[in-house]
Every structure is written in structure tokens, then in C-alpha cells.
Amino acid sequence: MSVKATWLSHACFLIESPKARILIDPFLTGNPLAPVKAEAVAADYILVSHGHGDHVGDTVAIAQRTGATVVSNFEIHNWLAAQGVKHLHPQHIGGGFDYPWGRLKLTLALHGSALPDGSYGGNPCGFLLTLEGCTIYHACDTGLFGDMALIGEEGIDLAILPIGDNFTMGPDDALRAVKLIRPKRAVPIHYDTFEVIRQDPGAWAKRVEQETATRVTVMKPGETIAL
Ligand code: NI
Ligand code: MN
């Protein structure tokens, strides 16, 4: 397997395979933890989970500079088209599509999705990516839901889970999420970016590893792991 995952802080990940560079929720400008500037990020695909500013982030600028194809739900697709983004692929929750680099399915997420200008962003989603024999579930912004067990049935190598609380699952519910998903490995995200989502990821990792068979990797912004 030859997939690398780099955490660019908050919910932003860069997934790299020999076939593509896939950037998820690129909130870099205005993000106090961002390890890179939006101008320096490369991408062939950008995935946008929902309309909030800390997820749409620099999508329009990066897409225009790189020519990356942006994948999102149909409502955000329409909004991005109106912003002048040229290469777009709309999907929706429950639907999968086979890209040249692998398969992407949009999953349920319990959250909101208004766009920065107040436009309707449709329903928020999470992402299930299968590439190079590796299955990654990025839950994006969500509360806990029982159907995470169904996502887990797909056999998850890496689960990327919010632990920040306040806007998403906090540590307790993220631990319950791990028990439902049963991934080989989990990475906590969406914490410490703002004062209201301060958490102790090391303490969470300890609890998860005591109570489940999942291995937790606490990443630093800018850090890369091999899958
Ligand atoms: Ni959000
Ligand atoms: Mn968020």
C-alpha cells in the first residue's frame, strides 16, 4: 500500500497516492493552526464536506490555481459553479463514484451546512475513500449516530474523527464512535483550533486504546502518516 495522509490541521487532510493528491476541507487562511499557506498546497481533487467556512475554506482559490476537480454535494456544487470553479463533480449521501484514483462514497453526517454567504449548502456529509487497497473514513463534522456501525462494516483502516465537542462529537462520543466503527487506526481532529474546542487528544488516545482494539495516532499539524 502506498497511501500517505497529511493532517493540515482542523478537518483538513491531504491524501496522496501514486494516482492523485486529494485535499479534504482545505481551511488554511484564517486557521491559527494551519502548517501551510493555501498558495502552497497542491491538489488534483478537493473534497468539501459541508458549507461552513472552516471546511469550504480556501477551496475556490485552490481550485482556480491548481485546476483541481472539486467533489461535494449537489448544492455546494451549484454554489462553487457560481463562484467560477470550473472542474466539479457532484455526488450525494449514500452515492459512490469510481474516480481514476479509487472510490468515494458520501456518508451521513449530523450537522449543518449553510455556506459562508448564507446560501443553502444541502446536507453535510462524511467521506468514505477506498484507494490502493486502503479504506479511509473521514467523519467530517458530525455528532454520534448509530449507523456509524454500518460504515464500520466496510472495514475501515483509518477513521478520522472529530473530538472537539461543542460543534461536533466530543471525546466521549468519539470513543463510542470508535466502538461502532471498529477501525484499525483512528486519528482525532477538529480540536484546539478555537478556544471552545480545546481538548486533550493524548488522553482520548489512551482511553480508546484501553477500551478498544483500535490504535490511535495523535498527529501534529503538518505531520504525515503512511497507510
Ligand atoms: Ni461545520
Ligand atoms: Mn467545522
CSV table of C-alpha atoms and ligand atoms in Angstrom, one decimal:
chain,number,residue,atom,x,y,z
A,1,MET,CA,0.0,0.0,0.0
A,2,SER,CA,1.3,3.4,-0.9
A,3,VAL,CA,-1.1,6.0,0.6
A,4,LYS,CA,0.1,8.9,2.6
A,5,ALA,CA,-2.1,11.1,4.8
A,6,THR,CA,-1.0,14.5,6.0
A,7,TRP,CA,-3.0,16.4,8.6
A,8,LEU,CA,-3.1,20.1,7.7
A,9,SER,CA,-5.0,20.8,11.0
A,10,HIS,CA,-8.7,21.1,11.9
A,11,ALA,CA,-10.5,18.8,9.4
A,12,CYS,CA,-8.1,19.3,6.5
A,13,PHE,CA,-6.2,16.3,5.2
A,14,LEU,CA,-4.1,15.7,2.1
A,15,ILE,CA,-4.3,12.1,1.0
A,16,GLU,CA,-1.7,11.2,-1.6
A,17,SER,CA,-1.5,8.0,-3.7
A,18,PRO,CA,0.6,7.3,-6.8
A,19,LYS,CA,-2.5,8.3,-8.8
A,20,ALA,CA,-3.7,11.6,-7.1
A,21,ARG,CA,-3.4,14.2,-4.4
A,22,ILE,CA,-6.8,14.5,-2.7
A,23,LEU,CA,-7.3,17.5,-0.4
A,24,ILE,CA,-10.2,17.4,2.1
A,25,ASP,CA,-11.8,20.5,3.6
A,26,PRO,CA,-9.0,23.0,3.0
A,27,PHE,CA,-9.4,25.6,5.7
A,28,LEU,CA,-6.0,27.2,5.8
A,29,THR,CA,-6.4,31.0,5.6
A,30,GLY,CA,-7.5,32.3,9.0
A,31,ASN,CA,-6.8,29.0,10.6
A,32,PRO,CA,-4.3,29.6,13.5
A,33,LEU,CA,-3.0,26.0,13.4
A,34,ALA,CA,-2.5,25.7,9.6
A,35,PRO,CA,1.0,24.5,8.9
A,36,VAL,CA,1.0,25.7,5.2
A,37,LYS,CA,-0.4,28.6,3.2
A,38,ALA,CA,-3.3,28.0,0.8
A,39,GLU,CA,-1.0,29.2,-2.0
A,40,ALA,CA,1.5,26.4,-1.4
A,41,VAL,CA,-0.9,23.4,-1.4
A,42,ALA,CA,-1.1,21.1,-4.4
A,43,ALA,CA,-4.2,19.1,-5.3
A,44,ASP,CA,-5.8,17.1,-8.1
A,45,TYR,CA,-9.1,16.7,-6.2
A,46,ILE,CA,-10.7,18.7,-3.4
A,47,LEU,CA,-13.4,17.2,-1.3
A,48,VAL,CA,-15.8,19.6,0.6
A,49,SER,CA,-17.9,18.0,3.3
A,50,HIS,CA,-20.2,20.9,4.1
A,51,GLY,CA,-20.7,24.6,3.6
A,52,HIS,CA,-19.2,26.1,6.8
A,53,GLY,CA,-16.3,28.4,6.4
A,54,ASP,CA,-13.9,26.2,8.4
A,55,HIS,CA,-14.4,23.5,5.7
A,56,VAL,CA,-15.1,25.3,2.4
A,57,GLY,CA,-12.1,27.5,3.4
A,58,ASP,CA,-9.8,28.1,0.5
A,59,THR,CA,-11.5,25.7,-1.9
A,60,VAL,CA,-12.3,28.3,-4.6
A,61,ALA,CA,-8.8,29.8,-4.6
A,62,ILE,CA,-7.0,26.4,-4.6
A,63,ALA,CA,-9.3,25.0,-7.3
A,64,GLN,CA,-8.7,28.0,-9.5
A,65,ARG,CA,-4.9,27.9,-9.1
A,66,THR,CA,-4.5,24.2,-9.4
A,67,GLY,CA,-7.4,23.2,-11.7
A,68,ALA,CA,-8.3,20.5,-9.2
A,69,THR,CA,-11.7,18.8,-9.5
A,70,VAL,CA,-13.9,19.7,-6.5
A,71,VAL,CA,-16.3,17.0,-5.2
A,72,SER,CA,-19.2,17.9,-2.9
A,73,ASN,CA,-22.9,17.5,-2.6
A,74,PHE,CA,-25.1,18.9,-5.4
A,75,GLU,CA,-26.0,22.1,-3.5
A,76,ILE,CA,-22.4,23.1,-2.8
A,77,HIS,CA,-21.5,22.1,-6.4
A,78,ASN,CA,-24.0,24.7,-7.6
A,79,TRP,CA,-22.6,27.3,-5.3
A,80,LEU,CA,-19.0,26.6,-6.4
A,81,ALA,CA,-20.0,26.8,-10.1
A,82,ALA,CA,-21.5,30.2,-9.4
A,83,GLN,CA,-18.1,31.2,-7.8
A,84,GLY,CA,-16.4,30.3,-11.1
A,85,VAL,CA,-14.9,26.9,-10.2
A,86,LYS,CA,-14.6,25.0,-13.5
A,87,HIS,CA,-14.0,21.4,-12.6
A,88,LEU,CA,-16.7,20.0,-10.4
A,89,HIS,CA,-18.2,16.6,-9.6
A,90,PRO,CA,-21.5,16.5,-7.6
A,91,GLN,CA,-22.4,13.4,-5.5
A,92,HIS,CA,-24.8,12.9,-2.7
A,93,ILE,CA,-25.2,10.9,0.5
A,94,GLY,CA,-25.1,7.2,0.0
A,95,GLY,CA,-23.8,7.5,-3.5
A,96,GLY,CA,-20.4,6.3,-4.6
A,97,PHE,CA,-18.3,7.0,-7.7
A,98,ASP,CA,-15.2,5.4,-9.1
A,99,TYR,CA,-12.6,8.0,-9.8
A,100,PRO,CA,-9.3,7.3,-11.6
A,101,TRP,CA,-7.6,7.0,-8.2
A,102,GLY,CA,-10.3,5.0,-6.3
A,103,ARG,CA,-13.8,5.1,-5.0
A,104,LEU,CA,-15.5,7.8,-3.0
A,105,LYS,CA,-18.8,7.5,-1.2
A,106,LEU,CA,-20.5,10.3,0.7
A,107,THR,CA,-21.8,9.3,4.1
A,108,LEU,CA,-24.3,10.6,6.6
A,109,ALA,CA,-23.2,13.4,8.9
A,110,LEU,CA,-25.3,15.1,11.6
A,111,HIS,CA,-24.5,18.8,11.3
A,112,GLY,CA,-25.4,22.0,9.5
A,113,SER,CA,-24.2,23.2,6.1
A,114,ALA,CA,-25.0,26.9,5.3
A,115,LEU,CA,-22.4,28.4,3.0
A,116,PRO,CA,-20.4,31.5,4.1
A,117,ASP,CA,-22.7,33.9,2.3
A,118,GLY,CA,-25.8,32.2,3.8
A,119,SER,CA,-26.6,30.1,0.7
A,120,TYR,CA,-28.2,26.7,1.2
A,121,GLY,CA,-25.5,24.1,1.4
A,122,GLY,CA,-27.7,21.0,1.4
A,123,ASN,CA,-26.9,18.2,3.9
A,124,PRO,CA,-23.4,17.8,5.3
A,125,CYS,CA,-21.5,14.6,4.7
A,126,GLY,CA,-18.6,12.5,5.6
A,127,PHE,CA,-16.3,10.7,3.2
A,128,LEU,CA,-15.5,7.0,2.6
A,129,LEU,CA,-12.5,6.6,0.4
A,130,THR,CA,-11.1,3.4,-1.0
A,131,LEU,CA,-7.8,3.6,-2.8
A,132,GLU,CA,-4.8,1.4,-3.2
A,133,GLY,CA,-6.4,-1.3,-1.1
A,134,CYS,CA,-6.9,1.1,1.8
A,135,THR,CA,-10.2,2.3,3.2
A,136,ILE,CA,-10.4,5.7,5.0
A,137,TYR,CA,-13.5,7.1,6.7
A,138,HIS,CA,-13.3,10.9,7.3
A,139,ALA,CA,-16.4,11.6,9.5
A,140,CYS,CA,-16.0,15.4,9.0
A,141,ASP,CA,-18.3,17.5,11.3
A,142,THR,CA,-20.8,15.2,12.9
A,143,GLY,CA,-22.5,14.2,16.1
A,144,LEU,CA,-22.5,10.5,17.0
A,145,PHE,CA,-25.0,8.3,15.1
A,146,GLY,CA,-25.7,4.6,15.4
A,147,ASP,CA,-25.3,4.0,11.6
A,148,MET,CA,-21.6,4.5,12.1
A,149,ALA,CA,-21.7,0.8,12.7
A,150,LEU,CA,-22.8,0.3,9.0
A,151,ILE,CA,-19.9,2.4,7.8
A,152,GLY,CA,-17.6,0.2,10.0
A,153,GLU,CA,-18.9,-2.9,8.2
A,154,GLU,CA,-17.0,-1.7,5.2
A,155,GLY,CA,-13.7,-2.5,7.0
A,156,ILE,CA,-12.0,0.8,7.9
A,157,ASP,CA,-8.2,1.0,8.0
A,158,LEU,CA,-8.2,4.7,9.2
A,159,ALA,CA,-11.1,6.6,10.8
A,160,ILE,CA,-10.6,10.4,11.1
A,161,LEU,CA,-12.9,11.6,13.8
A,162,PRO,CA,-13.7,15.0,15.4
A,163,ILE,CA,-13.2,15.1,19.2
A,164,GLY,CA,-13.6,18.9,19.7
A,165,ASP,CA,-17.1,18.9,21.3
A,166,ASN,CA,-19.4,21.9,21.1
A,167,PHE,CA,-19.8,21.8,17.3
A,168,THR,CA,-19.2,18.0,16.8
A,169,MET,CA,-18.7,14.9,18.8
A,170,GLY,CA,-16.6,15.4,21.9
A,171,PRO,CA,-14.2,12.8,23.4
A,172,ASP,CA,-16.9,10.6,25.0
A,173,ASP,CA,-19.0,10.3,21.8
A,174,ALA,CA,-15.9,9.9,19.6
A,175,LEU,CA,-14.9,7.0,21.8
A,176,ARG,CA,-18.4,5.5,21.3
A,177,ALA,CA,-17.9,6.1,17.5
A,178,VAL,CA,-14.7,4.1,17.6
A,179,LYS,CA,-16.6,1.2,19.2
A,180,LEU,CA,-19.2,1.4,16.4
A,181,ILE,CA,-16.8,1.8,13.5
A,182,ARG,CA,-14.0,-0.6,14.8
A,183,PRO,CA,-11.3,0.9,12.6
A,184,LYS,CA,-7.7,-0.4,12.7
A,185,ARG,CA,-6.5,3.1,13.3
A,186,ALA,CA,-8.0,6.4,14.4
A,187,VAL,CA,-6.8,10.0,14.2
A,188,PRO,CA,-8.6,12.7,16.2
A,189,ILE,CA,-9.3,16.0,14.5
A,190,HIS,CA,-11.3,19.2,14.8
A,191,TYR,CA,-9.9,20.3,18.2
A,192,ASP,CA,-7.8,23.2,19.6
A,193,THR,CA,-8.4,25.4,16.5
A,194,PHE,CA,-10.7,27.6,18.5
A,195,GLU,CA,-11.0,28.2,22.3
A,196,VAL,CA,-14.4,26.4,22.5
A,197,ILE,CA,-13.0,23.1,21.1
A,198,ARG,CA,-9.9,22.7,23.3
A,199,GLN,CA,-9.3,19.0,24.1
A,200,ASP,CA,-6.6,16.6,25.2
A,201,PRO,CA,-6.0,14.2,22.3
A,202,GLY,CA,-3.5,12.2,24.2
A,203,ALA,CA,-6.0,11.5,27.0
A,204,TRP,CA,-8.5,10.4,24.4
A,205,ALA,CA,-6.0,8.2,22.7
A,206,LYS,CA,-5.3,6.4,26.0
A,207,ARG,CA,-9.0,5.8,26.6
A,208,VAL,CA,-9.6,4.4,23.1
A,209,GLU,CA,-6.6,2.1,23.3
A,210,GLN,CA,-7.7,0.9,26.8
A,211,GLU,CA,-11.2,0.2,25.7
A,212,THR,CA,-10.9,-0.9,22.1
A,213,ALA,CA,-8.6,-2.8,19.7
A,214,THR,CA,-8.1,0.4,17.7
A,215,ARG,CA,-4.7,2.1,17.6
A,216,VAL,CA,-4.8,5.9,17.8
A,217,THR,CA,-2.3,8.2,16.2
A,218,VAL,CA,-2.3,11.8,17.5
A,219,MET,CA,-0.9,13.9,14.7
A,220,LYS,CA,0.8,17.3,14.7
A,221,PRO,CA,-0.4,19.8,12.1
A,222,GLY,CA,1.7,19.1,9.0
A,223,GLU,CA,2.6,15.6,10.1
A,224,THR,CA,2.3,12.7,7.5
A,225,ILE,CA,1.5,9.1,8.2
A,226,ALA,CA,1.8,6.1,5.8
A,227,LEU,CA,-1.1,3.8,5.5
B,1,NI,NI,-19.2,22.7,10.5
B,2,MN,MN,-16.2,22.5,11.5
